[in-house]
Amino acid sequence: MLCTKQKVSHISFLLLLVILLAILPGCWSKKELNELAIVMAMGIDYDDSDYEVSIQVMKSSEVGKSEGGSSDGAPVITYRTSGKTIPEALQRMLSVAPRVPYLSHIRVLIFGESLARSGVSDALDFLSRNQQLRTDFFMLVSKGGKASEILDVVTSFENIPANSLYSSILLSEKKWAVTGRVTLQQFITQMERRGSNPVLPGVQVVGNKKEGESHENKKRVVPMTLLKHVGLAVFNRDRLVGWLGEPLSKSTNYALNEVNTTSGYIEGPEGGIVGFEVRRTESDIKVKLGEDNVPEFTVKMTMETDLNSVQSTVDLQKSDTVEWINRKIEQKVDSYVTRDLRIIQEKYGTDVFGFGEALHRKYPKLWKKLRDHWDEQFKQCKITVKSKVAIRRIGSIVQPVKREMNEQ
C-alpha cells in the first residue's frame, strides 16, 4: 500500500513538471544581439502629412576601436524613412536596415521644429504606448531645422554622437542653467496639467551642415560643425509657441527651481566688474489675491554664492563692501528675473512656471472658475521676485590683484 502511494506521488510530480514545461517556455521571446540594431537616438519630423523618422544605430563592430585601429568606419549609421504613422516609418526601416531596430537604449529623442509647432501629441502617444521604450531618455527640439540634421552631425569627443549629446545635456543643465533635461514622463505630466505648460531644451547645428556629416569633422582641431544648445522651447499644451534666449531661459529655470550652478556679475562700487558663482539655489512660488480676486504671484529665492572674479580695486577686507555686493546681487536678480518672467507672460501668454498649480493648491475653488481660460487670466497676473543672497566665499585670496598692484 505504501509503495503504491509513493508511485502515485512520483507520477503526479512528473506530470506537474511536464505541465510546467509546457506553460513556462524559457526563450519564447528571445532576441539575439546579432539580429538587433541598437538605436541610440531618434529624430521625428513632419512633412507633407507624413512622419519622417530618423534613427542613429550603433555599429557594434566599430564601437570600442581606437583611433589607430585597423578600421576608419563610423561607429554609427543613420537610417531615415517616412510613413503616415511612426510605427509604419519604423517598419519601413527593414527595407534598408539588415537588423530590427531595438528602441530600449535610446538616449535622446529630437523633434523637428515644424512638428513641434504643429503639435507633438500624436508622437507622444506612440512613445508612451510602445512597451519597448523606456522613459528616461532626454527630449529636445531642433531649432530652425529638422531633427534628422542633428543626427547627421559627427561629434568630436564621443564616438557615438548620441552619447555626446546626452552628456552635454547633463553638463549644461548642471553648470549653465540656460538649458535643462526633460524626460518623456515629465513632459507629458506638465502638458496634461491645466496649471502649467512644458518646456523643452533646444539644439541647433552651427557651421557647415554638409561638412558635419563627414568623419573628417571629428579629426579637425576646429570642427567645421558643432551642435549647440540654444535655450528653451516654450509650449502651450502640445504645441511650440516660441523660443527663449539665454537670459529668459535662465530666469525660467530660476522660477522652476531648476538651477544648480551658474555665473553672473555686477558692477563694482568703484567701477569695474565683480563676478560671482551661484553654488546653491532654492525657489518657491507664493500666491495671494489682489483686487477683484486677481491672483498675484511672488517667486521667493534663496541663493548661496561665491565671488569668482574681481576686476576692480574694491576693498574686500571691509565687511561693508561685502554687504554692498550682496545687496547688489539681490537687486539684480530681483530686477532681471521679474522683468524676464513678465516678458514671457506678455509675449507668449503660456504659464510654463507652474503658477496655476500654486493657485490650485491654495485656492481650489477660485481655480475651478479660472482653469478653462487660465492662459488669458495669466496675462493679467502680477509677478514679482524676492531673493535672499548670501556670499559664502571670496576665494583663496582676499584683495583683488588690481588693488594690490596699485598699492605697491
Coordinates of C-alpha atoms in Angstrom, one line a residue:
M1 CA 0.0 0.0 0.0
L2 CA 2.8 2.4 0.9
C3 CA 4.6 1.6 -2.4
T4 CA 1.5 2.3 -4.4
K5 CA 1.2 5.8 -2.7
Q6 CA 4.8 6.6 -3.5
K7 CA 4.4 5.6 -7.1
V8 CA 1.3 7.8 -7.4
S9 CA 3.2 10.7 -5.8
H10 CA 6.1 10.3 -8.2
I11 CA 3.8 10.2 -11.2
S12 CA 2.0 13.3 -10.0
F13 CA 5.3 15.1 -9.6
L14 CA 6.4 14.2 -13.1
L15 CA 3.1 15.3 -14.6
L16 CA 3.4 18.6 -12.8
L17 CA 6.9 19.1 -14.3
V18 CA 5.6 18.3 -17.8
I19 CA 2.8 20.8 -17.4
L20 CA 5.2 23.5 -16.1
L21 CA 7.5 22.9 -19.0
A22 CA 4.6 23.3 -21.4
I23 CA 3.3 26.6 -20.0
L24 CA 6.6 28.2 -19.0
P25 CA 8.9 28.1 -22.0
G26 CA 12.1 29.9 -21.2
C27 CA 13.0 31.5 -24.6
W28 CA 9.8 32.3 -26.3
S29 CA 10.6 36.0 -26.6
K30 CA 14.4 35.7 -27.1
K31 CA 16.2 38.4 -29.2
E32 CA 19.7 37.6 -30.4
L33 CA 22.1 40.6 -30.3
N34 CA 23.2 39.9 -33.9
E35 CA 19.6 40.3 -35.0
L36 CA 19.0 43.7 -33.5
A37 CA 20.0 47.3 -34.5
I38 CA 20.6 49.1 -31.2
V39 CA 19.1 52.6 -31.6
M40 CA 20.9 55.3 -29.6
A41 CA 18.9 58.4 -30.8
M42 CA 15.7 59.1 -32.7
G43 CA 14.6 62.1 -34.6
I44 CA 11.0 62.8 -35.6
D45 CA 10.0 65.3 -38.3
Y46 CA 6.7 66.0 -40.0
D47 CA 6.5 66.9 -43.7
D48 CA 3.6 66.8 -46.2
S49 CA 1.3 64.9 -43.8
D50 CA 3.9 62.1 -43.3
Y51 CA 6.2 61.4 -40.4
E52 CA 9.9 61.3 -41.3
V53 CA 11.7 59.1 -38.7
S54 CA 15.5 59.0 -38.3
I55 CA 17.3 56.6 -36.1
Q56 CA 21.0 56.6 -35.1
V57 CA 22.1 52.9 -34.8
M58 CA 25.2 51.7 -33.1
K59 CA 27.6 49.6 -35.2
S60 CA 28.9 47.1 -32.7
S61 CA 31.8 46.1 -35.0
E62 CA 33.2 49.6 -34.8
V63 CA 32.5 50.7 -31.2
G64 CA 35.5 50.4 -28.9
K65 CA 38.1 50.6 -31.7
S66 CA 40.8 53.1 -31.1
E67 CA 41.7 55.9 -33.5
G68 CA 44.7 54.0 -34.6
G69 CA 42.8 50.8 -35.2
S70 CA 42.5 48.9 -38.5
S71 CA 39.2 50.5 -39.5
D72 CA 38.1 54.1 -40.1
G73 CA 34.5 53.2 -40.3
A74 CA 31.9 55.3 -38.5
P75 CA 30.7 53.8 -35.2
V76 CA 27.1 54.7 -36.0
I77 CA 24.8 54.7 -39.1
T78 CA 21.6 56.7 -39.6
Y79 CA 18.6 55.3 -41.3
R80 CA 15.6 57.5 -42.4
T81 CA 12.2 56.6 -43.7
S82 CA 8.7 58.1 -43.8
G83 CA 5.2 56.9 -43.1
K84 CA 1.7 58.0 -42.1
T85 CA 2.4 56.8 -38.6
I86 CA 5.7 56.5 -36.7
P87 CA 5.4 52.7 -36.4
E88 CA 4.9 52.5 -40.2
A89 CA 8.0 54.5 -40.8
L90 CA 10.0 52.3 -38.4
Q91 CA 8.7 49.2 -40.1
R92 CA 9.9 50.5 -43.4
M93 CA 13.4 50.7 -41.9
L94 CA 13.5 46.9 -42.6
S95 CA 13.7 47.7 -46.3
V96 CA 17.1 49.4 -45.8
A97 CA 18.4 48.1 -42.5
P98 CA 19.7 44.5 -42.1
R99 CA 18.5 44.2 -38.5
V100 CA 15.4 45.0 -36.5
P101 CA 15.5 48.5 -34.8
Y102 CA 15.7 48.0 -31.0
L103 CA 14.5 51.1 -29.1
S104 CA 15.2 50.3 -25.5
H105 CA 18.5 52.0 -25.4
I106 CA 17.5 55.4 -26.9
R107 CA 19.4 58.2 -25.1
V108 CA 18.0 61.3 -26.8
L109 CA 14.8 62.0 -28.9
I110 CA 14.6 65.1 -31.0
F111 CA 11.6 66.8 -32.5
G112 CA 11.9 68.9 -35.6
E113 CA 10.6 72.4 -35.2
S114 CA 7.9 72.0 -37.8
L115 CA 6.5 69.0 -35.9
A116 CA 6.8 70.8 -32.6
R117 CA 4.8 73.8 -33.9
S118 CA 2.0 71.6 -35.4
G119 CA 1.7 69.5 -32.2
V120 CA 3.6 66.6 -30.7
S121 CA 0.6 64.8 -29.0
D122 CA 0.4 62.0 -31.7
A123 CA 4.1 61.4 -31.5
L124 CA 3.9 61.2 -27.7
D125 CA 1.1 58.7 -28.0
F126 CA 3.4 56.3 -29.8
L127 CA 6.3 56.9 -27.4
S128 CA 4.1 56.3 -24.4
R129 CA 2.3 53.3 -25.9
N130 CA 5.4 51.4 -27.1
Q131 CA 6.4 48.9 -24.5
Q132 CA 9.9 48.6 -25.8
L133 CA 10.7 52.3 -25.0
R134 CA 11.9 53.3 -21.5
T135 CA 11.0 56.8 -20.3
D136 CA 14.4 58.0 -19.1
F137 CA 15.7 59.4 -22.4
F138 CA 16.1 63.2 -22.9
M139 CA 13.9 65.2 -25.3
L140 CA 15.0 68.1 -27.4
V141 CA 13.7 70.4 -30.2
S142 CA 15.8 71.2 -33.3
K143 CA 15.7 75.0 -33.5
G144 CA 15.1 76.2 -37.1
G145 CA 15.6 72.9 -38.7
K146 CA 14.9 69.2 -38.8
A147 CA 15.7 66.6 -36.3
S148 CA 17.5 64.5 -38.9
E149 CA 20.1 67.3 -39.3
I150 CA 21.1 66.9 -35.7
L151 CA 21.6 63.1 -36.0
D152 CA 23.7 63.6 -39.1
V153 CA 26.5 65.6 -37.3
V154 CA 29.7 63.6 -36.4
T155 CA 30.9 64.8 -33.0
S156 CA 34.5 65.0 -31.7
F157 CA 34.6 63.9 -28.1
E158 CA 32.4 60.8 -28.3
N159 CA 32.5 58.1 -31.0
I160 CA 28.7 57.8 -30.7
P161 CA 27.1 61.3 -31.3
A162 CA 24.0 60.4 -29.2
N163 CA 26.3 59.8 -26.2
S164 CA 27.9 63.2 -26.8
L165 CA 24.5 65.0 -26.9
Y166 CA 23.3 63.1 -23.8
S167 CA 26.5 64.1 -21.8
S168 CA 26.3 67.7 -23.0
I169 CA 22.6 67.9 -21.8
L170 CA 23.6 66.7 -18.3
L171 CA 26.6 69.1 -18.1
S172 CA 24.9 72.2 -19.4
E173 CA 21.9 71.7 -17.2
K174 CA 24.1 71.3 -14.1
K175 CA 26.6 74.1 -14.8
W176 CA 25.0 76.7 -17.1
A177 CA 21.3 77.0 -16.0
V178 CA 20.2 78.0 -19.5
T179 CA 19.1 74.6 -20.7
G180 CA 17.5 71.7 -19.0
R181 CA 16.9 68.0 -19.1
V182 CA 13.3 66.8 -19.7
T183 CA 12.2 63.2 -19.9
L184 CA 9.1 61.8 -21.6
Q185 CA 7.1 61.4 -18.4
Q186 CA 8.0 64.9 -17.2
F187 CA 6.8 66.5 -20.4
I188 CA 3.5 64.6 -20.6
T189 CA 2.7 65.4 -16.9
Q190 CA 3.3 69.1 -17.4
M191 CA 1.4 69.1 -20.7
E192 CA -1.7 67.4 -19.2
R193 CA -2.0 69.8 -16.3
R194 CA -4.1 72.9 -16.7
G195 CA -1.9 74.9 -14.4
S196 CA 1.4 74.6 -16.2
N197 CA 2.9 74.1 -19.6
P198 CA 6.0 72.3 -20.6
V199 CA 9.4 73.5 -21.9
L200 CA 12.0 71.6 -23.9
P201 CA 15.7 72.4 -24.4
G202 CA 16.7 73.4 -27.9
V203 CA 19.6 72.3 -30.0
Q204 CA 20.9 73.7 -33.3
V205 CA 23.5 72.9 -35.9
V206 CA 26.3 75.5 -36.0
G207 CA 28.5 75.6 -39.1
N208 CA 28.5 73.8 -42.4
K209 CA 25.9 71.0 -42.3
K210 CA 27.5 69.1 -45.1
E211 CA 30.9 69.1 -43.5
G212 CA 29.3 67.9 -40.3
E213 CA 28.2 64.7 -41.9
S214 CA 31.8 63.8 -42.8
H215 CA 34.0 61.6 -40.5
E216 CA 36.7 64.2 -41.0
N217 CA 34.8 66.6 -38.8
K218 CA 35.9 64.8 -35.7
K219 CA 39.6 64.9 -36.8
R220 CA 39.8 68.6 -37.0
V221 CA 41.3 70.8 -34.2
V222 CA 38.5 73.3 -35.0
P223 CA 35.4 71.3 -36.2
M224 CA 33.6 72.7 -39.1
T225 CA 30.3 71.8 -37.5
L226 CA 29.1 71.7 -33.9
L227 CA 25.9 71.0 -32.0
K228 CA 24.9 74.0 -29.8
H229 CA 22.3 74.2 -27.0
V230 CA 20.1 77.2 -27.7
G231 CA 17.9 77.8 -24.6
L232 CA 14.3 76.6 -24.1
A233 CA 11.4 75.9 -26.4
V234 CA 8.1 77.2 -24.9
F235 CA 5.0 75.1 -25.4
N236 CA 1.3 75.7 -24.9
R237 CA 0.0 72.2 -24.3
D238 CA 1.5 70.2 -27.1
R239 CA 2.4 73.0 -29.5
L240 CA 5.6 75.0 -29.7
V241 CA 4.8 78.7 -29.5
G242 CA 8.3 80.4 -29.2
W243 CA 11.9 80.3 -28.1
L244 CA 13.6 81.7 -25.0
G245 CA 17.2 83.1 -25.4
E246 CA 19.9 82.9 -22.7
P247 CA 18.6 85.5 -20.2
L248 CA 14.9 84.4 -20.4
S249 CA 15.8 80.7 -20.2
K250 CA 17.9 81.2 -17.1
S251 CA 15.1 83.2 -15.4
T252 CA 12.6 80.5 -16.2
N253 CA 14.8 77.9 -14.6
Y254 CA 15.2 80.1 -11.5
A255 CA 11.4 80.1 -11.2
L256 CA 11.1 76.4 -11.8
N257 CA 13.8 75.7 -9.1
E258 CA 16.0 74.0 -11.8
V259 CA 19.2 76.0 -11.3
N260 CA 22.1 74.1 -9.8
T261 CA 25.2 76.2 -10.6
T262 CA 25.6 79.3 -12.8
S263 CA 27.6 82.5 -13.0
G264 CA 26.8 86.2 -13.1
Y265 CA 28.3 89.6 -12.5
I266 CA 27.5 93.1 -11.1
E267 CA 29.2 96.5 -11.5
G268 CA 31.6 97.1 -8.6
P269 CA 31.2 100.0 -6.1
E270 CA 34.4 101.7 -7.5
G271 CA 33.8 100.7 -11.2
G272 CA 34.9 97.5 -12.8
I273 CA 33.1 94.2 -12.5
V274 CA 32.6 91.7 -9.6
G275 CA 31.8 88.2 -10.8
F276 CA 30.0 85.6 -8.7
E277 CA 29.1 82.0 -9.0
V278 CA 25.8 80.6 -7.7
R279 CA 26.5 77.5 -5.7
R280 CA 23.0 76.6 -4.4
T281 CA 19.6 78.0 -5.0
E282 CA 16.0 77.2 -4.0
S283 CA 12.8 78.8 -5.1
D284 CA 9.2 78.7 -4.1
I285 CA 6.1 80.2 -5.5
K286 CA 3.7 82.1 -3.2
V287 CA 0.3 83.3 -4.3
K288 CA -2.2 85.8 -2.8
L289 CA -5.3 87.5 -4.1
G290 CA -5.3 91.2 -5.1
E291 CA -8.1 93.5 -6.2
D292 CA -11.1 91.8 -7.8
N293 CA -9.6 88.4 -6.7
V294 CA -6.9 88.6 -9.4
P295 CA -4.0 86.3 -8.3
E296 CA -0.7 87.8 -7.5
F297 CA 2.5 85.7 -7.5
T298 CA 5.8 86.0 -5.7
V299 CA 8.8 83.9 -6.5
K300 CA 10.9 83.7 -3.4
M301 CA 14.5 82.5 -3.8
T302 CA 17.4 81.8 -1.6
M303 CA 20.9 81.7 -3.1
E304 CA 24.4 80.9 -1.9
T305 CA 27.2 82.5 -4.0
D306 CA 31.0 82.7 -4.2
L307 CA 33.0 85.5 -5.6
N308 CA 35.0 84.2 -8.6
S309 CA 36.3 87.2 -10.4
V310 CA 37.0 90.7 -9.1
Q311 CA 38.0 93.0 -12.0
S312 CA 38.1 96.1 -9.7
T313 CA 40.1 97.8 -7.0
V314 CA 37.3 97.3 -4.4
D315 CA 38.5 96.7 -0.8
L316 CA 37.2 93.2 0.2
Q317 CA 38.6 93.4 3.7
K318 CA 35.8 95.8 4.6
S319 CA 32.6 93.9 5.7
D320 CA 30.5 96.8 4.4
T321 CA 31.9 96.2 0.9
V322 CA 30.9 92.5 1.0
E323 CA 27.4 93.5 2.3
W324 CA 27.1 96.1 -0.5
I325 CA 28.0 93.4 -3.1
N326 CA 25.5 91.1 -1.5
R327 CA 22.7 93.7 -1.8
K328 CA 23.6 94.5 -5.4
I329 CA 23.3 90.8 -6.4
E330 CA 19.9 90.6 -4.8
Q331 CA 18.7 93.7 -6.6
K332 CA 20.0 92.5 -9.9
V333 CA 18.4 89.0 -9.5
D334 CA 15.1 90.6 -8.4
S335 CA 15.0 93.1 -11.2
Y336 CA 16.2 90.9 -14.1
V337 CA 14.1 87.8 -13.2
T338 CA 11.0 89.8 -12.6
R339 CA 11.5 91.5 -16.0
D340 CA 12.1 88.3 -17.8
L341 CA 9.1 86.5 -16.4
R342 CA 6.9 89.4 -17.4
I343 CA 8.2 89.3 -20.9
I344 CA 7.3 85.6 -21.2
Q345 CA 3.9 86.3 -19.6
E346 CA 3.0 89.1 -22.0
K347 CA 4.7 87.7 -25.2
Y348 CA 3.6 84.1 -25.1
G349 CA 0.8 84.0 -22.5
T350 CA 1.7 80.5 -21.5
D351 CA 2.3 79.5 -17.9
V352 CA 5.5 77.4 -18.0
F353 CA 6.3 78.3 -14.4
G354 CA 3.5 76.3 -12.6
F355 CA 1.8 79.4 -11.2
G356 CA -1.6 77.8 -12.0
E357 CA -0.6 74.8 -10.0
A358 CA 0.3 77.0 -7.0
L359 CA -3.1 78.7 -7.3
H360 CA -4.9 75.4 -7.5
R361 CA -3.2 74.2 -4.2
K362 CA -4.1 77.3 -2.2
Y363 CA -7.4 78.5 -3.7
P364 CA -9.0 75.4 -5.3
K365 CA -12.5 77.0 -5.6
L366 CA -11.1 80.0 -7.4
W367 CA -9.0 77.7 -9.7
K368 CA -12.2 75.9 -10.8
K369 CA -13.5 79.2 -12.1
L370 CA -10.2 80.2 -13.9
R371 CA -8.8 76.9 -15.2
D372 CA -10.7 76.8 -18.5
H373 CA -9.4 80.3 -19.5
W374 CA -6.2 80.3 -17.5
D375 CA -4.0 81.5 -20.4
E376 CA -5.9 84.7 -20.7
Q377 CA -6.1 85.2 -16.9
F378 CA -2.4 84.5 -16.5
K379 CA -1.5 87.6 -18.7
Q380 CA -3.2 89.8 -16.1
C381 CA -1.4 88.4 -13.0
K382 CA 1.2 90.4 -11.2
I383 CA 4.6 88.6 -10.8
T384 CA 7.4 89.8 -8.5
V385 CA 10.7 88.2 -7.4
K386 CA 12.2 88.4 -4.0
S387 CA 15.6 86.9 -3.4
K388 CA 17.9 86.4 -0.4
V389 CA 21.6 86.1 -1.3
A390 CA 24.4 85.0 1.0
I391 CA 28.1 85.3 -0.1
R392 CA 29.9 82.3 1.4
R393 CA 33.4 82.5 0.0
I394 CA 35.5 85.2 -1.7
G395 CA 38.2 82.8 -3.0
S396 CA 41.7 81.9 -1.9
I397 CA 42.9 85.5 -2.0
V398 CA 41.3 88.4 -0.2
Q399 CA 42.2 91.6 -2.1
P400 CA 41.9 91.9 -5.8
V401 CA 45.1 91.7 -7.8
K402 CA 44.4 95.1 -9.4
R403 CA 44.2 96.7 -5.9
E404 CA 47.4 95.0 -4.6
M405 CA 49.2 96.2 -7.8
N406 CA 48.1 99.8 -7.3
E407 CA 49.1 99.9 -3.7
Q408 CA 52.7 98.9 -4.4

